[in-house]
Structures are given as structure tokens and as C-alpha cells.
Coordinates of C-alpha atoms and ligand atoms in Angstrom, one line a residue:
X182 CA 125.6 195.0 58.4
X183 CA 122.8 191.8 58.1
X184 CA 122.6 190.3 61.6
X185 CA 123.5 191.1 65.3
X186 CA 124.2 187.4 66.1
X187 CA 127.4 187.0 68.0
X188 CA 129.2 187.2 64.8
X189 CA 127.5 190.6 64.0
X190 CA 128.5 192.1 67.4
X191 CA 132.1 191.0 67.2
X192 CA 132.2 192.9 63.9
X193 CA 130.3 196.0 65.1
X194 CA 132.3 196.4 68.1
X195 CA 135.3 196.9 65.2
X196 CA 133.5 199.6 63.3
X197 CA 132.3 201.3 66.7
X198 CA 135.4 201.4 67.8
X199 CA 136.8 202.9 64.7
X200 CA 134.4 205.5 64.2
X201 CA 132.9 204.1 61.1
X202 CA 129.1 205.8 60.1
X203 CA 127.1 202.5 60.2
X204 CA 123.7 200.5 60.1
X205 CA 123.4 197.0 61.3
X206 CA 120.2 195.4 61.1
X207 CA 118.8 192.6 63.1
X208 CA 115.6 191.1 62.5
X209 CA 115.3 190.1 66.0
X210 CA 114.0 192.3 69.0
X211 CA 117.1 191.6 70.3
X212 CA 121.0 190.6 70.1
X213 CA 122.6 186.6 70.3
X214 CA 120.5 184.9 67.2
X215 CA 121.1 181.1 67.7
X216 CA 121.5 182.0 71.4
X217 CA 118.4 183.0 72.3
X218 CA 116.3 180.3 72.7
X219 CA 112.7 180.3 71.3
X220 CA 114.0 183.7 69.2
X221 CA 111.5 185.7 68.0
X222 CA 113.1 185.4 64.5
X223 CA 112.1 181.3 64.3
X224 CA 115.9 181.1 63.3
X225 CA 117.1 179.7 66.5
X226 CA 118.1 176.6 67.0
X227 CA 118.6 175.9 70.7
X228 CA 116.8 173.5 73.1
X229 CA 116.1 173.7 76.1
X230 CA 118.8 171.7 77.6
X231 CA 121.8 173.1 75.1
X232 CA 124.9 173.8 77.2
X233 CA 127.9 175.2 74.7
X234 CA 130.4 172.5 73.4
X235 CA 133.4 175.0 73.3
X236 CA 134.6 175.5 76.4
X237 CA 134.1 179.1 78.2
X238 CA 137.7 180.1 78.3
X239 CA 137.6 179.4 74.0
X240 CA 134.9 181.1 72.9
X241 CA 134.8 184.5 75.1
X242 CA 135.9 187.7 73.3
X243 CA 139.0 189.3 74.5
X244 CA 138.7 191.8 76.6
X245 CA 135.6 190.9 78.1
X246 CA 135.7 187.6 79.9
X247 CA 132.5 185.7 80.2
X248 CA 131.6 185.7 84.4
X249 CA 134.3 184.0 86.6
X250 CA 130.7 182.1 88.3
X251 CA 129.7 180.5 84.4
X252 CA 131.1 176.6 84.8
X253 CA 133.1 175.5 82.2
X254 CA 130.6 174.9 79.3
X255 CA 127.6 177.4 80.7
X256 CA 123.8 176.9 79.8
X257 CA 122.6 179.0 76.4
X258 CA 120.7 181.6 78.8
X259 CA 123.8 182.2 79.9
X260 CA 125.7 182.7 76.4
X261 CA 122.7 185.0 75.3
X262 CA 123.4 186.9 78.9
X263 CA 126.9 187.3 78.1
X264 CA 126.6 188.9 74.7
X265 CA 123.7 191.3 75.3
X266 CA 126.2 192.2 78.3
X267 CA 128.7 192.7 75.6
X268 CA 126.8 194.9 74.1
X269 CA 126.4 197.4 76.8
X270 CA 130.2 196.8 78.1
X271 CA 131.4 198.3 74.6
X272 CA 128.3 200.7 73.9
X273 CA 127.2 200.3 70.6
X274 CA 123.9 199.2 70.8
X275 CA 122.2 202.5 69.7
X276 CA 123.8 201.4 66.9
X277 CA 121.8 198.3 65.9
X278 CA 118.3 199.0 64.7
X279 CA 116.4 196.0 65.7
X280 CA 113.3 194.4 64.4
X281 CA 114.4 195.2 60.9
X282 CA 115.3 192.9 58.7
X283 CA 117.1 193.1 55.2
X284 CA 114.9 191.5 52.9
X285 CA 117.3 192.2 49.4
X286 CA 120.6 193.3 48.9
X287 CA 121.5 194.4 45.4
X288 CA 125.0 195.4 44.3
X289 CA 123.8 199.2 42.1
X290 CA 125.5 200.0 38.9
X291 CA 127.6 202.2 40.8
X292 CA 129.5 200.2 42.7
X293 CA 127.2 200.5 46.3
X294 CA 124.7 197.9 47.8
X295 CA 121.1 199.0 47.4
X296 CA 119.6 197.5 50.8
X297 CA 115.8 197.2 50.9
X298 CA 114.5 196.6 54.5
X299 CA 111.3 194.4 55.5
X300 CA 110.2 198.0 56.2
X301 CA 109.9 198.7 52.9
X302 CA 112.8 201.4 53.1
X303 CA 115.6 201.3 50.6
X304 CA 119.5 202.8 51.7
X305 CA 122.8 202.5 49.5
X306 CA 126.2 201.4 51.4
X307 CA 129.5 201.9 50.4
X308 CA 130.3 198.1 52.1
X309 CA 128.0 195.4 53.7
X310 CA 129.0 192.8 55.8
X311 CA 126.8 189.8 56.0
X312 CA 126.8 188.0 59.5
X313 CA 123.5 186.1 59.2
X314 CA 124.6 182.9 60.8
X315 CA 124.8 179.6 58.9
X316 CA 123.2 177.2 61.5
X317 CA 118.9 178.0 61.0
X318 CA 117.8 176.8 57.7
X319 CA 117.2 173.0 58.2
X320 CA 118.7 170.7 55.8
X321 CA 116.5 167.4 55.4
X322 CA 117.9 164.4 53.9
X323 CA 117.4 164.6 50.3
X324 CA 116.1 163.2 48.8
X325 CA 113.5 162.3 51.6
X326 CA 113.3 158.6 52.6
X327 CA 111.4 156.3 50.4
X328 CA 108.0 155.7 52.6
X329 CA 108.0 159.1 54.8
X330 CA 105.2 160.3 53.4
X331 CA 103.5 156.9 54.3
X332 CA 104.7 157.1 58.0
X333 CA 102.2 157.9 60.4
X334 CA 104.2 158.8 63.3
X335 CA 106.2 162.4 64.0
X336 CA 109.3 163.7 61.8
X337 CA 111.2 166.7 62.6
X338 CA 114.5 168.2 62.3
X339 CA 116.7 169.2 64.9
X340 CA 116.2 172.8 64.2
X341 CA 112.4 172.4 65.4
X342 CA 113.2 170.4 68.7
X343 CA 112.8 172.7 71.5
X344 CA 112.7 170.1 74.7
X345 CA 110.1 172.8 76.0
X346 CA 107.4 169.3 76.9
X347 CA 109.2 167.4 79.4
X348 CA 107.2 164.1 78.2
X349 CA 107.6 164.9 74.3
X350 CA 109.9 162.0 74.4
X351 CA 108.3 159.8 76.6
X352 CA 107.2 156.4 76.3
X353 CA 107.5 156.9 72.2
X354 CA 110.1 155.3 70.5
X355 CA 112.5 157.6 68.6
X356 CA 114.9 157.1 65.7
X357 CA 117.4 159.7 66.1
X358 CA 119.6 160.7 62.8
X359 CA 122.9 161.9 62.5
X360 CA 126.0 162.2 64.2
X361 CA 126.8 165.6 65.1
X362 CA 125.9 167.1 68.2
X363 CA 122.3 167.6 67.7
X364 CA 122.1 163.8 67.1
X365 CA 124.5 163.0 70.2
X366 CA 122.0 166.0 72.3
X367 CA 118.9 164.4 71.6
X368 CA 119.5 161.0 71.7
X369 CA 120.6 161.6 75.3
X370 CA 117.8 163.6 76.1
X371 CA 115.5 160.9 74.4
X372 CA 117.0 158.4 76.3
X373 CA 115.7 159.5 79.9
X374 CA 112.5 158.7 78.8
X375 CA 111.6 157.5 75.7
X376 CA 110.6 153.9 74.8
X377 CA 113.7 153.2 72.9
X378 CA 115.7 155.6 71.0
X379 CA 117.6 154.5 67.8
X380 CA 121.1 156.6 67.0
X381 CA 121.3 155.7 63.0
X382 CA 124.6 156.5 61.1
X383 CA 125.6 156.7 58.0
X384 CA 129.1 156.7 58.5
X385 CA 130.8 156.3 62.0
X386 CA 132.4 159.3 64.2
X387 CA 135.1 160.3 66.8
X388 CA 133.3 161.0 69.8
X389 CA 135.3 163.5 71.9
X390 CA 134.9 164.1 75.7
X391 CA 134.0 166.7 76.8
X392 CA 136.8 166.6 79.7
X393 CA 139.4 165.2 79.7
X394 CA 142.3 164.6 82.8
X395 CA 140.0 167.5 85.1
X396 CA 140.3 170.1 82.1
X397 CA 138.2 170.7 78.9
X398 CA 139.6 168.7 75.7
X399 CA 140.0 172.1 73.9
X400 CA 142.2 174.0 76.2
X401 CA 144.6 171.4 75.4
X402 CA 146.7 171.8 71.8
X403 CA 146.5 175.6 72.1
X404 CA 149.5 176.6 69.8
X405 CA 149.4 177.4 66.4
X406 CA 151.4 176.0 64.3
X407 CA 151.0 172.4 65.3
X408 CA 152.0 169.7 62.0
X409 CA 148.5 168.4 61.6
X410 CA 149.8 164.9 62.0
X411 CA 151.4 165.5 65.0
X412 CA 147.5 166.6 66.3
X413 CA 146.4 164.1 65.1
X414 CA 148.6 161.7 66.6
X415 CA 148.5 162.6 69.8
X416 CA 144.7 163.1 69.2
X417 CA 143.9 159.1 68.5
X418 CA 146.1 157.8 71.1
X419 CA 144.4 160.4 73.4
X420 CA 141.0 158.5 72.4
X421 CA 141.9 155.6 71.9
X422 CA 143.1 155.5 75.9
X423 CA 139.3 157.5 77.1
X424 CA 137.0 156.3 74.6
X425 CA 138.5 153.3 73.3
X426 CA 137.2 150.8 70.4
X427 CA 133.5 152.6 69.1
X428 CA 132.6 149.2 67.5
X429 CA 132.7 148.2 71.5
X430 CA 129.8 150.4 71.5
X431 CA 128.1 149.1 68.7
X432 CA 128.8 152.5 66.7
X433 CA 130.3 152.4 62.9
X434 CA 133.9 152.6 62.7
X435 CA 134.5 155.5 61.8
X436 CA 136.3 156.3 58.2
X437 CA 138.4 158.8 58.6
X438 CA 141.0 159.7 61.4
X439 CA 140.5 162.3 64.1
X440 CA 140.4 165.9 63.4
X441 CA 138.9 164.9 59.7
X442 CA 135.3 165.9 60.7
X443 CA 133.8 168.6 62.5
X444 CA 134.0 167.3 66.2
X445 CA 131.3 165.7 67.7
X446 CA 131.6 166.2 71.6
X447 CA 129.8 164.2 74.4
X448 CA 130.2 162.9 77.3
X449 CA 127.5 161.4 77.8
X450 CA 126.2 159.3 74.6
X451 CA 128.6 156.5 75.0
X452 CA 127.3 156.1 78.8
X453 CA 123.7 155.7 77.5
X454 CA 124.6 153.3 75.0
X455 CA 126.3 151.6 77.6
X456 CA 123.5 151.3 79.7
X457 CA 121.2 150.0 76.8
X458 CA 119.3 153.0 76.7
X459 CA 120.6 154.0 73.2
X460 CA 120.9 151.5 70.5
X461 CA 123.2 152.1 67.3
X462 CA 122.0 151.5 64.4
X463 CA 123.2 152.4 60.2
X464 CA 121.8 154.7 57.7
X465 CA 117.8 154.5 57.5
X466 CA 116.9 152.4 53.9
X467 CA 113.3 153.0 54.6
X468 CA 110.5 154.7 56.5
X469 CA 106.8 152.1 56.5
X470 CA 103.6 153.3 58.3
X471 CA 104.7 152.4 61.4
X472 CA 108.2 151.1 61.1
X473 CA 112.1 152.5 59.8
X474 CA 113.7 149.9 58.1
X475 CA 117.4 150.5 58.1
X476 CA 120.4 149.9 56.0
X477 CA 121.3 146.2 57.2
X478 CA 117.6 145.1 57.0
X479 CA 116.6 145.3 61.0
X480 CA 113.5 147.2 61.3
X481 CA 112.0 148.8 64.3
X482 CA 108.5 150.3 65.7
X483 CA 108.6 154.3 65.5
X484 CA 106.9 157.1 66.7
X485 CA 109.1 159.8 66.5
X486 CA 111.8 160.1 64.2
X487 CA 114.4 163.2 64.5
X488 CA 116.6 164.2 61.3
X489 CA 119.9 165.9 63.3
X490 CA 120.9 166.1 59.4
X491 CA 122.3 169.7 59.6
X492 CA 121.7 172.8 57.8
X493 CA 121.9 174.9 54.5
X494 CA 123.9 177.9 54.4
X495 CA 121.5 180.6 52.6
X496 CA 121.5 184.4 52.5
X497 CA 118.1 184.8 51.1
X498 CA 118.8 188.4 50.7
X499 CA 121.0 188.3 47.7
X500 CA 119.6 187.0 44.1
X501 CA 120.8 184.3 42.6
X502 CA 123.8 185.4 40.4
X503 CA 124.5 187.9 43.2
X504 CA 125.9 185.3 45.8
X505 CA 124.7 181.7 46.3
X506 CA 126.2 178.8 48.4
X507 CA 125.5 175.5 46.2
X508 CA 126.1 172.7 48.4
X509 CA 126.7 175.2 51.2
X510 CA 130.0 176.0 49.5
X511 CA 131.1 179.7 49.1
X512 CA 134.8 180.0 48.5
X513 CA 135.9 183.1 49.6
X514 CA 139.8 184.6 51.0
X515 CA 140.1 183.4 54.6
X516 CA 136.5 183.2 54.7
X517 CA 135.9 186.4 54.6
X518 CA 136.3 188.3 51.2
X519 CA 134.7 187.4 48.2
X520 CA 137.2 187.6 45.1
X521 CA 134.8 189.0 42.6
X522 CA 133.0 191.5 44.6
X523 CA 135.5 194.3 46.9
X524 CA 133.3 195.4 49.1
X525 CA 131.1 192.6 50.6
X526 CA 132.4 190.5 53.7
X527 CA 131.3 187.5 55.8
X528 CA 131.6 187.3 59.1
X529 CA 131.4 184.5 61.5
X530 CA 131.0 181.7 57.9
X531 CA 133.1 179.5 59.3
X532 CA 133.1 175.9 61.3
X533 CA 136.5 176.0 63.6
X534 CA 137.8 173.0 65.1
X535 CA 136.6 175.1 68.6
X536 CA 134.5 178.4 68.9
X537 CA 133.6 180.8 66.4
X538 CA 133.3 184.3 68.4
X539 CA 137.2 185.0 68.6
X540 CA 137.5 184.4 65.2
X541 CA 134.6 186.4 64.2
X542 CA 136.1 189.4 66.3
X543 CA 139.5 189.2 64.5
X544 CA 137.7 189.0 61.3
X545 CA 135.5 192.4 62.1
X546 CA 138.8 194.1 63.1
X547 CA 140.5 192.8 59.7
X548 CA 137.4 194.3 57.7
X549 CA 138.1 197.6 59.7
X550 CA 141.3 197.7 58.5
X551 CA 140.5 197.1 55.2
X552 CA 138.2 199.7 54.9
X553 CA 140.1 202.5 56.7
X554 CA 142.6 202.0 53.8
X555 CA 145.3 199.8 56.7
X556 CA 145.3 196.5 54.7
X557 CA 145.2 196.0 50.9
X558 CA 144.4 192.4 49.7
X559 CA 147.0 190.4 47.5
X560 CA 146.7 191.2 43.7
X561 CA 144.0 189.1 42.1
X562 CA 146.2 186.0 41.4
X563 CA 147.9 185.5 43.9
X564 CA 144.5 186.3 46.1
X565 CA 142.9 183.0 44.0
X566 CA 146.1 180.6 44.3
X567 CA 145.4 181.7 48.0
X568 CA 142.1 180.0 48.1
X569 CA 143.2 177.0 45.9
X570 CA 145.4 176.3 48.4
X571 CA 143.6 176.6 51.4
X572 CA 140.5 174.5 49.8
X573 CA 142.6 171.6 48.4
X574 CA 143.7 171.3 51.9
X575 CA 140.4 171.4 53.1
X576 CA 138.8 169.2 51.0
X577 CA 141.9 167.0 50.8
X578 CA 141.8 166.3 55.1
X579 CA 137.9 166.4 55.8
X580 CA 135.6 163.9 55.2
X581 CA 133.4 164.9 51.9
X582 CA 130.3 166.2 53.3
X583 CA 128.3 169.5 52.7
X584 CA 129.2 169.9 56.4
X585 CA 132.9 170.2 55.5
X586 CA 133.0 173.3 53.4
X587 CA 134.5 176.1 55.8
X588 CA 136.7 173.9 58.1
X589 CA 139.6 175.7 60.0
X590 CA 142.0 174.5 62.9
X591 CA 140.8 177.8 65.5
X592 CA 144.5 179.0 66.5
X593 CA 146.3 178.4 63.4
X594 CA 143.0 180.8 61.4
X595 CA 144.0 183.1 64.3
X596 CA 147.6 183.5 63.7
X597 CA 147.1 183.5 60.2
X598 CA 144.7 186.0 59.7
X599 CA 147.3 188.2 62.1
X600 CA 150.3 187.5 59.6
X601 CA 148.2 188.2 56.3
X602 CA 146.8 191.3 57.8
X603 CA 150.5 192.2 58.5
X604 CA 151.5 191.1 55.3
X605 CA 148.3 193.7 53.7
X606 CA 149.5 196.8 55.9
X607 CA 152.8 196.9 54.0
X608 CA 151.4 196.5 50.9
X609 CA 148.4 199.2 51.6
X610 CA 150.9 201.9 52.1
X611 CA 150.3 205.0 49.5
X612 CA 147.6 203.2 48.1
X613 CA 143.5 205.0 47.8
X614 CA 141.3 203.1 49.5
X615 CA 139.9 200.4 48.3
X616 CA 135.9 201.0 48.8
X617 CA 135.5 204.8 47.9
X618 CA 132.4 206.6 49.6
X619 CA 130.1 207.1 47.1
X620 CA 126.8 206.2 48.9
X621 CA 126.6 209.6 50.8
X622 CA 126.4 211.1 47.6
X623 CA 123.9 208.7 46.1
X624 CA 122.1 209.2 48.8
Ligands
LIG76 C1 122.5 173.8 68.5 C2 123.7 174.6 68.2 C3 124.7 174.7 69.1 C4 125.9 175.4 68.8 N1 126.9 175.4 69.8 C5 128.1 176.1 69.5 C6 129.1 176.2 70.5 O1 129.0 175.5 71.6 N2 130.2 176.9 70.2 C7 130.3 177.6 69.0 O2 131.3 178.3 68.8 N3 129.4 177.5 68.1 C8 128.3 176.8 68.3 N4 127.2 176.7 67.3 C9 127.4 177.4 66.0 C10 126.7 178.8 65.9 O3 126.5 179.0 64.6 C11 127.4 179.9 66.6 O4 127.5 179.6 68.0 C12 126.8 181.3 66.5 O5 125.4 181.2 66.8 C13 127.1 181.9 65.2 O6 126.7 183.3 65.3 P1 126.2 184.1 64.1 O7 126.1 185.5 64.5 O8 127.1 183.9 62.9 O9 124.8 183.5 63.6 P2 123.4 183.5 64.4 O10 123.6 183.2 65.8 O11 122.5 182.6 63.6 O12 122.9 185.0 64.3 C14 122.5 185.5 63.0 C15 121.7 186.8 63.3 O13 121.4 187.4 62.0 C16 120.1 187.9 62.0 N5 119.6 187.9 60.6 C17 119.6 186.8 59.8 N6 119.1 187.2 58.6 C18 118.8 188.5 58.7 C19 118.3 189.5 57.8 N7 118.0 189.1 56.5 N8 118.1 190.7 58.3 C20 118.4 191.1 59.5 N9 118.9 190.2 60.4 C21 119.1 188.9 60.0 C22 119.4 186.9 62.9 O14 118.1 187.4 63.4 C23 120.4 186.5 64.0 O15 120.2 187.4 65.1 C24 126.1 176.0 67.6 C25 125.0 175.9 66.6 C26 123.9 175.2 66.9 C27 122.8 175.1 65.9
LIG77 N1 126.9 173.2 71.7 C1 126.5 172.0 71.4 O1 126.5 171.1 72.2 C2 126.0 171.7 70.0 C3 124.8 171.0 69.9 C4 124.3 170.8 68.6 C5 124.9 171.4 67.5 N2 126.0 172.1 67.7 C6 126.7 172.7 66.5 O2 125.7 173.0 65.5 C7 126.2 172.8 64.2 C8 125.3 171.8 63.5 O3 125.4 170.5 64.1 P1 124.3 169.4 63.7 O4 124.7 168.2 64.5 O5 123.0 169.9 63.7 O6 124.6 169.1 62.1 P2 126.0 168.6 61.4 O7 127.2 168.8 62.2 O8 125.9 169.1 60.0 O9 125.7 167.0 61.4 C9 124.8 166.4 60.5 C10 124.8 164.9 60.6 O10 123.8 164.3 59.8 C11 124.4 163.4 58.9 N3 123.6 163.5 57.7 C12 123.4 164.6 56.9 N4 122.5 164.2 55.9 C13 122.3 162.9 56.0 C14 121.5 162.0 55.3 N5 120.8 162.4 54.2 N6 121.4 160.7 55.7 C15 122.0 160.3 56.8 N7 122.8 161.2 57.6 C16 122.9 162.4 57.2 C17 125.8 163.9 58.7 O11 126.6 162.8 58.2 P3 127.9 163.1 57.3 O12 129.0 163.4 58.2 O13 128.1 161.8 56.6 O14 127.6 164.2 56.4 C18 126.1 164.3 60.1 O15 126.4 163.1 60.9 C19 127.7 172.3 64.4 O16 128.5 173.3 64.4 C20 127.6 171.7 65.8 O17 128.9 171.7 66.5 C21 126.6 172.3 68.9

């Protein structure tokens, strides 16, 4: 296993608990990746002030609630508390060999995974699972602005904003990019002390609160099985009665409905716009030496300008006609098995409309049963029409945007992936398993 992120410790807890003879590697000195901030890996991308957008009760893992004292939507240093407590609570941590990365994983003639580690060791594997998060590499506009090379003032990404200097923001004036939740994050932040701080769009966005009616907005809608236009419905009349108009705001309108882009959550950028301490503005055309130029032809002073322009999904590990994303798109069944190759699985590649950790556990457990022979896949046809399917839908709802490429509604994934691994246990019955164990032998 590549990674002990909390989508690598969902999935060992599967093969722990199953008895399974396994590695899993993590580069870091320790468990959480994105969660732990400043992570000795570089590959975090946490600030300082990052509280989780999913609420508590949403993204613990069954059977080990996260502390009945955490509020609602806890602090990062308490997420990285809760899954290195995880850890201990199920007892597989012997079973992670940290500081160790996998530096190249290569499928051998005979079926197994050659695995070389950054320690220069080699091992063969009858399966990998890769769980080496999606959210580190930073993905700059591209191509870059014309005139950023000539501006004098500061440019980072998101992924390097850390909010460890109290005064980075101050008295400068920022031009914040993007609007996802890094944008919606650090514009705030910006806003307490900056000069002026610029939120430029490309396209406009639902902004969801946070809270809504004394409860998070995501313990509402907890059903599977919803009509997405019903969701929807009941969705835009919710915002249009707490949010209202975003034009009122000064914001794009968006283009799309609700729940046809990856949420962006705050409840507190529309307040700072409000107050005149964040102003909207479109795309940037144009970076000068000292100015951005943006897509209606106002042009402002900068010091600082922040891309919050997302990230490239990348498993460095594998060569290029082993597995690639292009475009950060890697179809694969439930986004988890890859249709060519039997024995390699992903865990935790996936953006639900709410948390990621319960879906990464029921993935891990799925994987288990597939390898203890429990759950066959769907002969190779029907296993592609599957995808089809599910990516036409996709594609067909969600904005087109490299950040739409993995979308899935959180409960209806869930109850899915239950049914199709009931519908796999009937059909695994008298059959050999499906990953033989050759690499003891190899070995
Ligand atoms: C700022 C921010 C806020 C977010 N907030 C939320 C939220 O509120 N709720 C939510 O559900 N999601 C949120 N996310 C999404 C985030 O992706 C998940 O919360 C979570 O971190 C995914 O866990 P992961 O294990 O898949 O990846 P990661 O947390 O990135 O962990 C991957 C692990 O793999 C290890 N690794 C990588 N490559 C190698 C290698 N070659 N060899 C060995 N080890 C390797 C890394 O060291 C790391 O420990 C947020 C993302 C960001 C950037
Ligand atoms: N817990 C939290 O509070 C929190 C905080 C931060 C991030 N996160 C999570 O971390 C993940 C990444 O979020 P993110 O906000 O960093 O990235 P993101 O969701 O991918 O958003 C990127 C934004 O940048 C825009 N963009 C991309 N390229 C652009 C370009 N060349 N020019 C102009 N605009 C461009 C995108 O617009 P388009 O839509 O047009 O592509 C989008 O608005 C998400 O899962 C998010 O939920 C959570």
C-alpha cells in the first residue's frame, strides 16, 4: 500500500482486520498526509487557520467516533489527532513502515508489482493499493498569465500558503484566484489585514453555508436514493432564501445550478464582501510590473497575488504507459478498480459531494473482499458499460472542469458500492481467486 493518509488507514484497517500479510508505506514520519500541517513530506496542504468543511458527524469512520468535545467542523490539529488515534484504537500501526517512500512501481512479467523503495530496496506484491492523496501537487493556471514573469510582487499557490506570519497579509494588497475553498479561506483570512484583497473568478459559484437552521448544511439530505432534481430543487430554494441573489454581492452568476460543482462552503466570504473588505472581481487578462489587469479591463495595484487554482492528480511512482491521469482523469470501476490491470486499486480518488474518509473505509473493505476471493467483478463488458454510464452522468451534470473528474453524491456511492459488492459475492461463488499469490515465491 503507497500512502498512510486517511485514505490509506481506512484501507489498512480492512486488511488488518482480515489477516492479510501486508506493507504500507508512508513517506512521512507519521500518519494523516494533508492533515498534518507543515508535514514533513512538503505534500501538505493545510494552513494554519484550516478547520474541515465536512461536518464531524460526516467524515468520522464508523466505529470510532471522532471526540464528543471536537465542535462541529474541528481545527486540522484535531483531524490529524483523531486519525493517529485511529491508528492505535484498531492496532495496526506496526504495520506501516514510515519514512519510506515508494519511488517506482512496475507491473513484472509475471503478473506482481515490482516496488522499489526511496531506500533503494526492491519487493514484489501480489496487489497494491495506491492511496497517495490527490490534493498536493499544485496546479498553476496554464498557461501562466501573460506578464507574470514581469510582475515584481509575490505569486504563490494555495498549496504553499501556510498563514504561519500573522502579518504576511498585511498592509499588501492581494489578488486572490479561484473559487473553491482555498480561494474562499484565504480571501477571508487576507481580508483581516490586508490592504485590499481582490476574489477574481472565472466563472461564478454557489456558496453554501456552513450552517444552516442551528445544524450543518450536510447532515441534511442524508438518504440515498434522492432524484438528483429533487436535491437540487430543494437545494436552490434553500439558497436562494440564506444566501440570496450572488450578483447582490458583486460575484459572477454562476452557470450552472446547485450541486453541478464541487461545493464551495463559507460562511464567512459573503460577510467580508459585505463589509467592503473583499472586492469581486473576473478572470485575471493580465499580470504588469506592478498591476493585474483583469478580464473587464479594471486594473489594480498588487503585491501578492494567490493562485487557489487547484491541483494535479499524479502518482509519480508509475511510468507513463503504466498509469497516468491526463487532465487529472483516470476512469476506473467505482473509482476504485482499474479495468485493464486486476490487481491495482485506488483508494480515497474521489471528490464526494461531503467527506471522503467513510467512503475510503468502505472502499478498503470492498478491496478486502475482493482479494479474499468474496467479490468477483462483472465480466469485462459489462464492467466498461459500467463506467460509461457512471462518466456520462458525471460529465453530463458537472460543470467541465479538470476539477470535475471523480464527482460522486457521498450516500448514494455508499449504498451503491454495498449493492455491487452484494451483487459480486453471488457471482464470486466457486470461482479461484482472482489475484493468485505468486510473489512469495518470486520472492
Ligand atoms: C486544504 C484542504 C482542505 C480539505 N478539507 C477537506 C474536508 O474538510 N473534508 C474532506 O473530506 N476532504 C477535505 N480535503 C480533501 C483531502 O484530500 C482529504 O481530506 C484527505 O486528505 C485525503 O486523504 P488521502 O489519504 O487520500 O491523501 P493525503 O492526505 O494526501 O495522504 C496521502 C499520503 O500518502 C503518502 N504518500 C504519497 N506518495 C507516497 C509515496 N510515493 N510513497 C509513500 N507514501 C506516499 C503521503 O506522505 C501522505 O501521507 C481537503 C483538501 C485540502 C487540500
Ligand atoms: N476544509 C476546507 O475548508 C477546505 C479548504 C480548502 C480546500 N478544500 C478542499 O481541497 C480541495 C481543493 O480545493 P481548491 O479550492 O484548492 O481547488 P479547486 O476546488 O480545484 O478550485 C480551483 C478553483 O480555481 C479555478 N481555476 C482553476 N484554474 C484556473 C485558471 N487557469 N484561471 C482561473 N481560474 C482557475 C477553478 O475554476 P473552475 O471551476 O472554472 O475550474 C476553481 O474555482 C477541494 O476538495 C476542497 O473542497 C477544503
Amino acid at each position: 500500500m503507497i500512502g498512510a493518509g486517511s485514505s490509506g488507514i481506512a484501507a489498512a484497517k480492512a486488511l488488518h482486520e482480515r489477516g492479510f500479510e501486508f506493507d504500507c508505506f508512508e513517506k512521512s514520519d507519521r500518519v494523516g498526509g494533508n492533515w498534518v500541517f507543515k508535514n514533513r513530506n512538503g505534500m501538505s496542504s493545510t494552513y494554519r487557520s484550516l478547520h474541515i468543511n465536512t461536518s464531524r458527524d460526516r467524515m468520522q469512520f464508523a466505529g470510532f467516533p471522532m471526540p464528543a468535545t471536537y465542535p462541529d467542523f474541528p481545527h486540522h490539529t484535531q483531524i490529524a489527532r483523531y486519525f493517529d488515534a485511529y491508528v492505535d484504537h484498531f492496532g495496526f500501526r506496526e504495520r506501516i513502515t514510515f519514512e519510506t517512500g515508494v519511488d517506482h512501481a512496475r507491473p513484472a512479467a509475471d503478473g506482481t508489482w515490482e516496488i522499489r523503495l526511496d531506500d533503494g530496496r526492491s519487493e514484489r506484491y501480489d496487489a497494491l493499493i495506491v492511496a497517495n492523496g490527490h490534493h498536493w501537487d499544485a496546479r498553476w493556471p496554464e498557461p501562466r498569465f501573460p506578464g507574470s514573469e514581469a510582475f515584481a510582487g509575490e505569486q504563490i499557490h494555495a498549496h504553499d500558503f501556510t498563514g504561519d506570519d500573522p502579518n504576511y497579509f498585511r498592509d499588501r494588497r492581494v489578488v486572490i484566484l479561484g473559487m473553491g475553498n482555498s480561494a474562499m479561506d484565504i480571501a477571508v483570512e487576507s481580508s483581516f489585514s490586508a490592504a485590499a484583497t481582490y476574489l477574481a473568478a472565472r466563472r461564478g459559484t454557489w456558496i453554501v453555508p456552513k450552517y444552516v437552521f442551528g445544524r450543518p448544511l450536510d447532515q441534511y439530505f442524508t438518504r440515498a436514493g434522492v432524484p438528483f432534481k429533487v436535491r437540487q430543487a430543494v437545494t436552490r430554494r434553500l439558497l436562494r432564501l440564506i444566501v440570496g441573489d450572488l450578483e447582490r454581492y458583486g460575484l459572477p452568476k454562476p452557470d450552472h445550478g446547485p450541486l453541478e460543482a464541487h461545493p464551495t462552503i463559507s460562511d464567512d466570504v459573503l460577510s467580508r464582501i459585505a463589509h467592503g473588505e473583499i472586492t469581486p472581481k473576473p478572470n485575471i487578462a493580465r499580470l504588469t510590473e506592478r498591476t493585474v489587469v483583469f478580464a473587464d479591463g479594471t486594473e489594480v495595484e498588487a503585491d501578492l497575488v494567490v493562485y487557489c487554482t487547484g491541483y494535479n492528480v499524479r502518482f509519480p511512482f508509475f511510468a507513463e504507459d503504466v498509469i497516468t491521469a491526463p487532465d487529472n482523469d483516470l476512469p476506473l470501476f467505482r473509482r476504485v478498480f482499474h479495468p485493464d490491470r486486476p490487481n491495482v486499486f485506488f483508494i480515497g480518488l474521489v471528490q464526494p459531494l461531503g467527506a471522503i474518509m467513510p467512503l475510503a473505509a468502505a472502499q478498503g473493505e470492498w478491496v478486502a473482499d475482493y482479494l479474499t476471493g468474496r467479490y468477483a467483478l462483472p465480466p469485462a463488458a459489462e464492467l466498461r458499460a459500467d463506467m460509461d454510464r457512471e462518466r456520462a452522468r458525471m460529465f453530463k451534470r458537472y460543470v467541465a472542469s479538470r476539477r470535475h473528474t471523480m464527482q460522486v453524491d457521498f450516500d448514494d456511492y455508499l449504498a451503491d458500492l454495498a449493492a455491487e459488492r452484494r451483487r459480486g459475492a453471488a457471482r464470486a461463488r466457486g470461482r479461484p481467486l482472482p489475484v493468485p499469490a505468486r510473489a512469495v515465491a518470486v520472492a
